[in-house]
Amino acid sequence: MSKTKLATVWLDGCSGCHMSFLDMDERLLDLSSQFDLVFSPLVDFKVYPDSVDVALVEGAISSVEDERKIHHIREHTKFLVAMGDCAVAGNVPAMRNPFGTAAILKRAYTENVSAQPQIPCVIVPELLEKVRPVHEFVAVDMYIPGCPPSADTFFTVLTELLAGRTPDVGSLTRFGA
Ligand code: SF4
């Protein structure tokens, strides 16, 4: 039987969800015989594969680059999971929404900077006016709330998904957990 092709994606999040994912520790090694990690910040693949079975997406959609990425990921993924409160609801990244991008950029890159204050305009992706959760851009198949979801939650969810079952996520975690 072929292994499940698993991806994890890091958009606008703090990486705390990935840290919690890694906190499965030895249990992650036990599960690893059932999947191939084909794309992730945890491995060194640069290109998202054409066909991924399950993708865990951390972070909200904050920039034009995030928006491009999430559409590409959705197009090439069978089962897309919003991982953590930022992906599910915007959470911390969306705290900038009431202020607008111009004020945020000014505050971060000029008002709080003493050496060479300037707003970056090359390489740094253009920000969207509002940070929004993943489901406002693409269809999401499962939500795992939590900031971050616990390692126990990840272990149960991954175990069930790899077995072809649907976990009862609501019994495992909640927004802000
Ligand atoms: S949900 Fe919490 S832990 Fe996960 S990326 Fe967002 S802020 Fe970080």
CSV table of N, CA and C and ligand atoms in Angstrom, one decimal:
chain,number,residue,atom,x,y,z
A,1,MET,N,0.8,-1.2,0.0
A,1,MET,CA,0.0,0.0,0.0
A,1,MET,C,0.9,1.2,0.0
A,2,SER,N,0.6,2.2,-0.9
A,2,SER,CA,1.4,3.4,-0.9
A,2,SER,C,1.2,4.3,0.3
A,3,LYS,N,2.2,5.0,0.7
A,3,LYS,CA,2.1,5.8,1.9
A,3,LYS,C,1.3,7.1,1.6
A,4,THR,N,0.7,7.7,2.6
A,4,THR,CA,0.1,9.0,2.5
A,4,THR,C,1.1,10.0,2.2
A,5,LYS,N,0.8,10.9,1.2
A,5,LYS,CA,1.7,12.0,1.0
A,5,LYS,C,1.2,13.2,1.8
A,6,LEU,N,2.1,13.5,2.8
A,6,LEU,CA,1.7,14.5,3.8
A,6,LEU,C,2.5,15.8,3.5
A,7,ALA,N,1.9,17.0,3.6
A,7,ALA,CA,2.6,18.2,3.5
A,7,ALA,C,2.2,19.1,4.8
A,8,THR,N,3.1,19.9,5.2
A,8,THR,CA,2.8,20.9,6.2
A,8,THR,C,3.3,22.3,5.6
A,9,VAL,N,2.5,23.3,5.8
A,9,VAL,CA,2.7,24.6,5.1
A,9,VAL,C,2.7,25.7,6.2
A,10,TRP,N,3.6,26.6,6.0
A,10,TRP,CA,3.8,27.7,7.0
A,10,TRP,C,3.5,29.0,6.3
A,11,LEU,N,2.3,29.6,6.6
A,11,LEU,CA,2.0,30.9,6.0
A,11,LEU,C,2.2,32.0,7.1
A,12,ASP,N,1.2,32.8,7.3
A,12,ASP,CA,1.4,33.9,8.4
A,12,ASP,C,1.1,33.3,9.7
A,13,GLY,N,2.0,32.7,10.3
A,13,GLY,CA,1.9,32.1,11.7
A,13,GLY,C,3.3,32.2,12.3
A,14,CYS,N,3.3,31.9,13.6
A,14,CYS,CA,4.5,32.1,14.4
A,14,CYS,C,5.4,30.9,14.4
A,15,SER,N,5.0,29.8,13.7
A,15,SER,CA,5.6,28.5,13.7
A,15,SER,C,5.3,27.7,15.0
A,16,GLY,N,4.5,28.3,15.9
A,16,GLY,CA,4.2,27.5,17.1
A,16,GLY,C,3.4,26.3,16.8
A,17,CYS,N,2.6,26.3,15.8
A,17,CYS,CA,1.8,25.1,15.4
A,17,CYS,C,2.8,24.0,14.9
A,18,HIS,N,3.8,24.4,14.2
A,18,HIS,CA,4.8,23.4,13.7
A,18,HIS,C,5.6,22.9,14.9
A,19,MET,N,5.9,23.8,15.9
A,19,MET,CA,6.6,23.3,17.1
A,19,MET,C,5.8,22.3,17.8
A,20,SER,N,4.5,22.5,18.0
A,20,SER,CA,3.6,21.6,18.7
A,20,SER,C,3.5,20.3,17.9
A,21,PHE,N,3.5,20.4,16.6
A,21,PHE,CA,3.5,19.2,15.8
A,21,PHE,C,4.7,18.3,16.1
A,22,LEU,N,5.9,19.0,16.2
A,22,LEU,CA,7.1,18.3,16.5
A,22,LEU,C,7.1,17.7,17.9
A,23,ASP,N,6.3,18.4,18.8
A,23,ASP,CA,6.3,17.9,20.2
A,23,ASP,C,5.6,16.5,20.3
A,24,MET,N,5.1,16.0,19.2
A,24,MET,CA,4.7,14.6,19.2
A,24,MET,C,5.9,13.7,19.5
A,25,ASP,N,7.1,14.2,19.3
A,25,ASP,CA,8.3,13.4,19.6
A,25,ASP,C,8.4,12.0,19.0
A,26,GLU,N,8.6,11.0,19.9
A,26,GLU,CA,8.8,9.7,19.4
A,26,GLU,C,7.5,9.2,18.7
A,27,ARG,N,6.3,9.7,19.1
A,27,ARG,CA,5.1,9.3,18.4
A,27,ARG,C,5.1,9.7,16.9
A,28,LEU,N,5.7,10.8,16.6
A,28,LEU,CA,5.8,11.2,15.2
A,28,LEU,C,6.7,10.2,14.4
A,29,LEU,N,7.7,9.7,15.1
A,29,LEU,CA,8.6,8.7,14.4
A,29,LEU,C,7.8,7.4,14.2
A,30,ASP,N,6.9,7.0,15.2
A,30,ASP,CA,6.1,5.8,15.0
A,30,ASP,C,5.2,5.9,13.9
A,31,LEU,N,4.6,7.1,13.7
A,31,LEU,CA,3.6,7.3,12.6
A,31,LEU,C,4.3,7.5,11.3
A,32,SER,N,5.6,7.9,11.3
A,32,SER,CA,6.2,8.2,10.0
A,32,SER,C,6.4,7.1,9.0
A,33,SER,N,6.2,5.9,9.5
A,33,SER,CA,6.2,4.7,8.6
A,33,SER,C,5.0,4.7,7.7
A,34,GLN,N,4.0,5.5,8.0
A,34,GLN,CA,2.7,5.5,7.3
A,34,GLN,C,2.6,6.7,6.3
A,35,PHE,N,3.6,7.6,6.3
A,35,PHE,CA,3.5,8.8,5.4
A,35,PHE,C,4.8,9.2,4.9
A,36,ASP,N,4.8,9.8,3.8
A,36,ASP,CA,6.0,10.5,3.2
A,36,ASP,C,5.7,12.0,3.4
A,37,LEU,N,6.7,12.7,4.0
A,37,LEU,CA,6.6,14.1,4.2
A,37,LEU,C,7.1,14.8,2.9
A,38,VAL,N,6.2,15.2,2.1
A,38,VAL,CA,6.7,15.6,0.7
A,38,VAL,C,6.9,17.1,0.6
A,39,PHE,N,6.5,17.9,1.6
A,39,PHE,CA,6.7,19.3,1.5
A,39,PHE,C,6.4,19.9,2.9
A,40,SER,N,7.4,20.7,3.4
A,40,SER,CA,7.2,21.2,4.8
A,40,SER,C,8.4,22.1,5.1
A,41,PRO,N,8.2,23.0,6.0
A,41,PRO,CA,9.4,23.8,6.5
A,41,PRO,C,10.4,22.9,7.3
A,42,LEU,N,9.9,21.7,7.6
A,42,LEU,CA,10.7,20.7,8.4
A,42,LEU,C,11.7,19.9,7.5
A,43,VAL,N,11.5,20.0,6.2
A,43,VAL,CA,12.3,19.3,5.2
A,43,VAL,C,12.7,20.3,4.1
A,44,ASP,N,13.6,19.8,3.2
A,44,ASP,CA,14.2,20.8,2.3
A,44,ASP,C,13.7,20.6,0.9
A,45,PHE,N,12.4,20.4,0.7
A,45,PHE,CA,11.8,20.4,-0.6
A,45,PHE,C,11.3,21.9,-1.0
A,46,LYS,N,11.7,22.3,-2.1
A,46,LYS,CA,11.4,23.7,-2.5
A,46,LYS,C,10.1,23.9,-3.3
A,47,VAL,N,9.6,22.8,-3.9
A,47,VAL,CA,8.5,22.8,-4.8
A,47,VAL,C,7.3,22.0,-4.2
A,48,TYR,N,6.1,22.6,-4.2
A,48,TYR,CA,5.0,21.8,-3.8
A,48,TYR,C,4.6,20.8,-4.8
A,49,PRO,N,4.5,19.5,-4.4
A,49,PRO,CA,4.3,18.4,-5.4
A,49,PRO,C,2.9,18.6,-6.1
A,50,ASP,N,2.8,17.9,-7.2
A,50,ASP,CA,1.6,18.0,-8.0
A,50,ASP,C,0.4,17.4,-7.3
A,51,SER,N,0.7,16.3,-6.5
A,51,SER,CA,-0.4,15.6,-5.8
A,51,SER,C,-0.1,15.3,-4.4
A,52,VAL,N,-0.8,16.0,-3.5
A,52,VAL,CA,-0.6,15.7,-2.0
A,52,VAL,C,-1.9,15.2,-1.4
A,53,ASP,N,-1.8,14.2,-0.6
A,53,ASP,CA,-3.0,13.6,0.0
A,53,ASP,C,-3.5,14.5,1.1
A,54,VAL,N,-2.7,14.9,2.1
A,54,VAL,CA,-3.1,15.7,3.2
A,54,VAL,C,-2.1,16.8,3.4
A,55,ALA,N,-2.7,18.1,3.5
A,55,ALA,CA,-1.8,19.2,3.9
A,55,ALA,C,-2.3,19.9,5.1
A,56,LEU,N,-1.4,20.1,6.1
A,56,LEU,CA,-1.7,20.9,7.3
A,56,LEU,C,-1.2,22.3,7.1
A,57,VAL,N,-2.1,23.3,7.1
A,57,VAL,CA,-1.7,24.6,6.8
A,57,VAL,C,-1.7,25.5,8.1
A,58,GLU,N,-0.5,26.0,8.4
A,58,GLU,CA,-0.4,26.9,9.6
A,58,GLU,C,-0.4,28.3,9.1
A,59,GLY,N,-1.2,29.2,9.8
A,59,GLY,CA,-1.1,30.6,9.5
A,59,GLY,C,-2.3,31.2,8.7
A,60,ALA,N,-2.5,32.5,8.8
A,60,ALA,CA,-3.5,33.2,8.1
A,60,ALA,C,-2.9,33.6,6.7
A,61,ILE,N,-3.8,34.2,5.9
A,61,ILE,CA,-3.4,34.7,4.6
A,61,ILE,C,-3.3,36.2,4.7
A,62,SER,N,-2.0,36.7,4.6
A,62,SER,CA,-1.7,38.1,4.9
A,62,SER,C,-1.2,38.9,3.7
A,63,SER,N,-0.6,38.2,2.8
A,63,SER,CA,0.1,38.8,1.7
A,63,SER,C,-0.4,38.3,0.3
A,64,VAL,N,0.0,38.9,-0.7
A,64,VAL,CA,-0.3,38.4,-2.1
A,64,VAL,C,0.4,37.1,-2.3
A,65,GLU,N,1.5,36.9,-1.7
A,65,GLU,CA,2.2,35.7,-1.8
A,65,GLU,C,1.5,34.5,-1.1
A,66,ASP,N,1.0,34.8,0.1
A,66,ASP,CA,0.2,33.8,0.8
A,66,ASP,C,-1.0,33.4,0.0
A,67,GLU,N,-1.7,34.4,-0.6
A,67,GLU,CA,-2.9,34.1,-1.4
A,67,GLU,C,-2.5,33.2,-2.6
A,68,ARG,N,-1.4,33.5,-3.3
A,68,ARG,CA,-1.0,32.7,-4.4
A,68,ARG,C,-0.7,31.3,-4.0
A,69,LYS,N,0.0,31.2,-2.9
A,69,LYS,CA,0.4,29.9,-2.4
A,69,LYS,C,-0.8,29.0,-2.0
A,70,ILE,N,-1.8,29.6,-1.3
A,70,ILE,CA,-2.9,28.8,-0.8
A,70,ILE,C,-3.8,28.3,-2.0
A,71,HIS,N,-3.9,29.1,-3.0
A,71,HIS,CA,-4.6,28.6,-4.2
A,71,HIS,C,-3.9,27.5,-4.9
A,72,HIS,N,-2.6,27.6,-5.0
A,72,HIS,CA,-1.7,26.5,-5.6
A,72,HIS,C,-1.8,25.2,-4.7
A,73,ILE,N,-1.7,25.4,-3.4
A,73,ILE,CA,-1.8,24.3,-2.5
A,73,ILE,C,-3.1,23.6,-2.6
A,74,ARG,N,-4.2,24.3,-2.6
A,74,ARG,CA,-5.5,23.8,-2.7
A,74,ARG,C,-5.7,23.0,-4.0
A,75,GLU,N,-5.2,23.5,-5.1
A,75,GLU,CA,-5.3,22.9,-6.4
A,75,GLU,C,-4.6,21.5,-6.4
A,76,HIS,N,-3.6,21.4,-5.6
A,76,HIS,CA,-2.8,20.1,-5.7
A,76,HIS,C,-2.9,19.3,-4.4
A,77,THR,N,-4.0,19.5,-3.6
A,77,THR,CA,-4.1,18.8,-2.4
A,77,THR,C,-5.5,18.2,-2.3
A,78,LYS,N,-5.6,16.9,-1.9
A,78,LYS,CA,-6.9,16.2,-1.8
A,78,LYS,C,-7.6,16.7,-0.5
A,79,PHE,N,-6.9,16.7,0.6
A,79,PHE,CA,-7.5,17.0,1.9
A,79,PHE,C,-6.7,18.1,2.6
A,80,LEU,N,-7.3,19.3,2.7
A,80,LEU,CA,-6.6,20.4,3.3
A,80,LEU,C,-7.1,20.7,4.7
A,81,VAL,N,-6.2,20.8,5.6
A,81,VAL,CA,-6.5,21.1,7.0
A,81,VAL,C,-6.0,22.4,7.5
A,82,ALA,N,-6.9,23.3,8.0
A,82,ALA,CA,-6.5,24.5,8.6
A,82,ALA,C,-6.0,24.2,10.0
A,83,MET,N,-4.7,24.4,10.2
A,83,MET,CA,-4.0,24.0,11.5
A,83,MET,C,-3.8,25.2,12.4
A,84,GLY,N,-4.5,25.3,13.5
A,84,GLY,CA,-4.2,26.3,14.5
A,84,GLY,C,-5.2,27.5,14.2
A,85,ASP,N,-5.3,28.4,15.3
A,85,ASP,CA,-6.2,29.5,15.2
A,85,ASP,C,-6.0,30.5,14.2
A,86,CYS,N,-4.7,30.7,13.8
A,86,CYS,CA,-4.4,31.7,12.7
A,86,CYS,C,-5.0,31.3,11.4
A,87,ALA,N,-4.8,30.0,11.1
A,87,ALA,CA,-5.4,29.5,9.8
A,87,ALA,C,-6.9,29.4,9.9
A,88,VAL,N,-7.4,29.1,11.1
A,88,VAL,CA,-8.9,28.9,11.3
A,88,VAL,C,-9.6,30.2,11.3
A,89,ALA,N,-9.0,31.2,12.0
A,89,ALA,CA,-9.8,32.4,12.2
A,89,ALA,C,-9.1,33.7,12.1
A,90,GLY,N,-7.8,33.7,11.7
A,90,GLY,CA,-7.0,34.9,11.6
A,90,GLY,C,-6.2,35.2,12.8
A,91,ASN,N,-6.8,35.1,14.0
A,91,ASN,CA,-6.1,35.1,15.3
A,91,ASN,C,-5.0,36.3,15.4
A,92,VAL,N,-3.8,36.0,15.8
A,92,VAL,CA,-2.8,37.1,16.1
A,92,VAL,C,-2.5,37.9,14.8
A,93,PRO,N,-2.2,37.3,13.7
A,93,PRO,CA,-1.9,38.2,12.5
A,93,PRO,C,-3.1,39.1,12.1
A,94,ALA,N,-4.3,38.7,12.4
A,94,ALA,CA,-5.4,39.6,12.1
A,94,ALA,C,-5.6,40.7,13.0
A,95,MET,N,-4.8,40.8,14.1
A,95,MET,CA,-4.9,41.9,15.0
A,95,MET,C,-4.5,43.3,14.3
A,96,ARG,N,-3.9,43.2,13.2
A,96,ARG,CA,-3.5,44.4,12.5
A,96,ARG,C,-4.7,45.0,11.6
A,97,ASN,N,-5.7,44.2,11.5
A,97,ASN,CA,-6.8,44.6,10.6
A,97,ASN,C,-7.5,45.9,10.9
A,98,PRO,N,-7.7,46.3,12.1
A,98,PRO,CA,-8.4,47.6,12.4
A,98,PRO,C,-7.5,48.8,12.0
A,99,PHE,N,-6.2,48.6,11.8
A,99,PHE,CA,-5.4,49.8,11.6
A,99,PHE,C,-5.0,50.1,10.1
A,100,GLY,N,-5.1,49.0,9.2
A,100,GLY,CA,-4.8,49.2,7.8
A,100,GLY,C,-3.3,49.0,7.6
A,101,THR,N,-2.9,48.6,6.4
A,101,THR,CA,-1.5,48.3,6.1
A,101,THR,C,-0.6,49.5,6.2
A,102,ALA,N,-1.0,50.6,5.8
A,102,ALA,CA,-0.1,51.8,5.7
A,102,ALA,C,0.3,52.2,7.1
A,103,ALA,N,-0.6,52.2,8.1
A,103,ALA,CA,-0.2,52.5,9.5
A,103,ALA,C,0.7,51.5,10.1
A,104,ILE,N,0.4,50.2,9.8
A,104,ILE,CA,1.2,49.1,10.3
A,104,ILE,C,2.6,49.2,9.8
A,105,LEU,N,2.8,49.4,8.5
A,105,LEU,CA,4.1,49.4,7.9
A,105,LEU,C,4.9,50.6,8.4
A,106,LYS,N,4.2,51.7,8.6
A,106,LYS,CA,4.9,52.9,9.1
A,106,LYS,C,5.3,52.7,10.5
A,107,ARG,N,4.5,52.1,11.3
A,107,ARG,CA,4.8,51.8,12.7
A,107,ARG,C,6.0,50.9,12.8
A,108,ALA,N,6.0,49.8,12.0
A,108,ALA,CA,7.0,48.8,12.1
A,108,ALA,C,8.4,49.2,11.5
A,109,TYR,N,8.3,50.0,10.4
A,109,TYR,CA,9.6,50.2,9.7
A,109,TYR,C,10.1,51.6,9.7
A,110,THR,N,9.3,52.5,10.2
A,110,THR,CA,9.8,53.9,10.4
A,110,THR,C,9.7,54.4,11.8
A,111,GLU,N,8.6,54.4,12.4
A,111,GLU,CA,8.4,55.0,13.7
A,111,GLU,C,9.3,54.3,14.8
A,112,ASN,N,9.4,53.0,14.7
A,112,ASN,CA,10.1,52.2,15.7
A,112,ASN,C,11.6,51.9,15.3
A,113,VAL,N,12.1,52.6,14.3
A,113,VAL,CA,13.4,52.3,13.7
A,113,VAL,C,14.3,53.5,13.8
A,114,SER,N,15.5,53.4,14.3
A,114,SER,CA,16.4,54.5,14.4
A,114,SER,C,17.4,54.6,13.2
A,115,ALA,N,17.8,53.4,12.7
A,115,ALA,CA,18.8,53.3,11.6
A,115,ALA,C,18.1,53.0,10.3
A,116,GLN,N,18.2,53.9,9.3
A,116,GLN,CA,17.7,53.7,8.0
A,116,GLN,C,16.2,53.4,8.0
A,117,PRO,N,15.4,54.2,8.6
A,117,PRO,CA,13.9,53.9,8.5
A,117,PRO,C,13.4,53.9,7.1
A,118,GLN,N,12.8,52.9,6.6
A,118,GLN,CA,12.2,52.8,5.3
A,118,GLN,C,11.3,51.6,5.2
A,119,ILE,N,10.3,51.8,4.4
A,119,ILE,CA,9.3,50.7,4.2
A,119,ILE,C,9.8,49.8,3.1
A,120,PRO,N,10.0,48.6,3.3
A,120,PRO,CA,10.5,47.7,2.2
A,120,PRO,C,9.6,47.6,1.1
A,121,CYS,N,10.1,47.6,-0.1
A,121,CYS,CA,9.3,47.5,-1.3
A,121,CYS,C,9.8,46.5,-2.3
A,122,VAL,N,10.9,45.8,-2.0
A,122,VAL,CA,11.4,44.7,-2.9
A,122,VAL,C,11.6,43.5,-2.0
A,123,ILE,N,11.4,42.3,-2.6
A,123,ILE,CA,11.5,41.0,-2.0
A,123,ILE,C,10.4,40.8,-1.0
A,124,VAL,N,10.1,41.7,-0.1
A,124,VAL,CA,9.1,41.5,0.9
A,124,VAL,C,7.7,41.5,0.2
A,125,PRO,N,6.9,40.4,0.4
A,125,PRO,CA,5.6,40.4,-0.4
A,125,PRO,C,4.7,41.5,0.0
A,126,GLU,N,3.9,42.0,-0.9
A,126,GLU,CA,2.9,43.0,-0.7
A,126,GLU,C,1.9,42.5,0.3
A,127,LEU,N,1.5,43.3,1.3
A,127,LEU,CA,0.5,42.9,2.2
A,127,LEU,C,-0.9,43.1,1.7
A,128,LEU,N,-1.8,42.2,2.0
A,128,LEU,CA,-3.2,42.4,1.7
A,128,LEU,C,-3.7,43.4,2.7
A,129,GLU,N,-4.8,44.1,2.4
A,129,GLU,CA,-5.3,45.1,3.3
A,129,GLU,C,-5.8,44.5,4.6
A,130,LYS,N,-6.4,43.3,4.5
A,130,LYS,CA,-6.9,42.6,5.7
A,130,LYS,C,-6.3,41.2,5.7
A,131,VAL,N,-5.9,40.8,6.9
A,131,VAL,CA,-5.5,39.4,7.1
A,131,VAL,C,-6.8,38.5,7.3
A,132,ARG,N,-6.9,37.4,6.6
A,132,ARG,CA,-8.1,36.6,6.6
A,132,ARG,C,-7.7,35.1,6.8
A,133,PRO,N,-8.7,34.4,7.3
A,133,PRO,CA,-8.4,32.9,7.5
A,133,PRO,C,-8.4,32.2,6.2
A,134,VAL,N,-7.9,31.0,6.2
A,134,VAL,CA,-7.7,30.2,5.0
A,134,VAL,C,-9.0,29.9,4.3
A,135,HIS,N,-10.1,29.7,5.0
A,135,HIS,CA,-11.4,29.3,4.4
A,135,HIS,C,-12.0,30.4,3.6
A,136,GLU,N,-11.5,31.6,3.8
A,136,GLU,CA,-12.1,32.7,3.0
A,136,GLU,C,-11.5,32.8,1.6
A,137,PHE,N,-10.5,31.9,1.3
A,137,PHE,CA,-9.8,31.9,0.0
A,137,PHE,C,-10.0,30.6,-0.7
A,138,VAL,N,-10.0,29.5,0.1
A,138,VAL,CA,-10.1,28.1,-0.5
A,138,VAL,C,-11.0,27.3,0.4
A,139,ALA,N,-11.5,26.2,-0.2
A,139,ALA,CA,-12.2,25.2,0.6
A,139,ALA,C,-11.3,24.5,1.6
A,140,VAL,N,-11.8,24.4,2.8
A,140,VAL,CA,-11.1,23.7,3.9
A,140,VAL,C,-11.8,22.4,4.3
A,141,ASP,N,-11.1,21.3,4.4
A,141,ASP,CA,-11.8,20.0,4.7
A,141,ASP,C,-11.8,19.7,6.2
A,142,MET,N,-10.9,20.3,6.9
A,142,MET,CA,-11.0,20.1,8.4
A,142,MET,C,-10.3,21.2,9.1
A,143,TYR,N,-10.8,21.6,10.3
A,143,TYR,CA,-10.3,22.6,11.1
A,143,TYR,C,-9.7,22.0,12.4
A,144,ILE,N,-8.5,22.4,12.7
A,144,ILE,CA,-7.9,22.0,14.0
A,144,ILE,C,-7.6,23.3,14.8
A,145,PRO,N,-8.6,23.8,15.6
A,145,PRO,CA,-8.3,25.0,16.4
A,145,PRO,C,-7.3,24.8,17.5
A,146,GLY,N,-6.9,25.9,18.1
A,146,GLY,CA,-5.9,25.8,19.2
A,146,GLY,C,-4.7,26.8,18.8
A,147,CYS,N,-4.1,27.3,19.9
A,147,CYS,CA,-3.0,28.2,19.7
A,147,CYS,C,-1.9,27.9,20.6
A,148,PRO,N,-1.1,26.9,20.3
A,148,PRO,CA,-1.3,25.9,19.1
A,148,PRO,C,-2.2,24.7,19.6
A,149,PRO,N,-2.7,23.9,18.6
A,149,PRO,CA,-3.2,22.6,19.0
A,149,PRO,C,-2.1,21.8,19.7
A,150,SER,N,-2.5,21.0,20.7
A,150,SER,CA,-1.6,20.3,21.5
A,150,SER,C,-1.0,19.1,20.6
A,151,ALA,N,0.2,18.6,21.1
A,151,ALA,CA,0.8,17.5,20.4
A,151,ALA,C,-0.1,16.3,20.5
A,152,ASP,N,-0.8,16.1,21.6
A,152,ASP,CA,-1.8,15.0,21.7
A,152,ASP,C,-2.9,15.1,20.7
A,153,THR,N,-3.4,16.4,20.4
A,153,THR,CA,-4.4,16.6,19.4
A,153,THR,C,-3.8,16.2,18.0
A,154,PHE,N,-2.6,16.6,17.7
A,154,PHE,CA,-2.0,16.3,16.4
A,154,PHE,C,-1.9,14.8,16.3
A,155,PHE,N,-1.4,14.1,17.4
A,155,PHE,CA,-1.2,12.7,17.3
A,155,PHE,C,-2.5,11.9,17.0
A,156,THR,N,-3.6,12.3,17.7
A,156,THR,CA,-4.9,11.7,17.5
A,156,THR,C,-5.4,12.0,16.1
A,157,VAL,N,-5.3,13.2,15.6
A,157,VAL,CA,-5.8,13.6,14.3
A,157,VAL,C,-5.0,12.9,13.2
A,158,LEU,N,-3.7,12.9,13.3
A,158,LEU,CA,-2.9,12.2,12.3
A,158,LEU,C,-3.1,10.7,12.3
A,159,THR,N,-3.2,10.1,13.5
A,159,THR,CA,-3.5,8.7,13.5
A,159,THR,C,-4.8,8.3,12.8
A,160,GLU,N,-5.8,9.1,13.1
A,160,GLU,CA,-7.1,8.8,12.5
A,160,GLU,C,-7.1,9.1,11.0
A,161,LEU,N,-6.5,10.2,10.6
A,161,LEU,CA,-6.5,10.5,9.1
A,161,LEU,C,-5.7,9.4,8.4
A,162,LEU,N,-4.6,9.0,8.9
A,162,LEU,CA,-3.7,8.0,8.2
A,162,LEU,C,-4.4,6.6,8.2
A,163,ALA,N,-5.4,6.4,9.1
A,163,ALA,CA,-6.2,5.2,9.1
A,163,ALA,C,-7.4,5.3,8.2
A,164,GLY,N,-7.6,6.5,7.6
A,164,GLY,CA,-8.7,6.7,6.7
A,164,GLY,C,-10.0,7.0,7.5
A,165,ARG,N,-9.8,7.4,8.7
A,165,ARG,CA,-11.0,7.8,9.5
A,165,ARG,C,-11.1,9.3,9.8
A,166,THR,N,-12.2,9.8,10.2
A,166,THR,CA,-12.4,11.2,10.4
A,166,THR,C,-12.4,11.4,11.9
A,167,PRO,N,-11.4,12.1,12.4
A,167,PRO,CA,-11.3,12.4,13.9
A,167,PRO,C,-12.4,13.3,14.3
A,168,ASP,N,-12.8,13.2,15.6
A,168,ASP,CA,-13.7,14.1,16.2
A,168,ASP,C,-12.9,15.2,16.8
A,169,VAL,N,-12.6,16.2,16.0
A,169,VAL,CA,-11.7,17.3,16.4
A,169,VAL,C,-12.3,18.1,17.6
A,170,GLY,N,-13.6,18.3,17.6
A,170,GLY,CA,-14.3,19.1,18.6
A,170,GLY,C,-14.1,18.5,20.0
A,171,SER,N,-13.8,17.2,20.1
A,171,SER,CA,-13.6,16.6,21.4
A,171,SER,C,-12.2,16.7,21.9
A,172,LEU,N,-11.3,17.2,21.0
A,172,LEU,CA,-9.9,17.2,21.3
A,172,LEU,C,-9.3,18.6,21.6
A,173,THR,N,-9.9,19.7,21.0
A,173,THR,CA,-9.3,21.0,21.1
A,173,THR,C,-10.4,22.0,20.8
A,174,ARG,N,-10.0,23.3,21.0
A,174,ARG,CA,-11.0,24.4,20.8
A,174,ARG,C,-10.2,25.7,20.5
A,175,PHE,N,-10.9,26.7,20.0
A,175,PHE,CA,-10.2,28.0,19.8
A,175,PHE,C,-9.6,28.5,21.1
A,176,GLY,N,-8.4,28.9,21.0
A,176,GLY,CA,-7.7,29.5,22.1
A,176,GLY,C,-7.1,28.4,23.0
A,177,ALA,N,-7.2,27.2,22.7
A,177,ALA,CA,-6.7,26.1,23.6
A,177,ALA,C,-5.2,26.1,23.6
B,1,SF4,S1,-2.3,29.4,16.1
B,1,SF4,FE1,-1.0,30.3,17.7
B,1,SF4,S2,0.8,28.9,17.7
B,1,SF4,FE2,-0.2,28.6,15.7
B,1,SF4,S3,0.8,30.0,14.3
B,1,SF4,FE3,-1.0,31.1,15.2
B,1,SF4,S4,-0.2,32.2,16.9
B,1,SF4,FE4,1.3,30.6,16.4
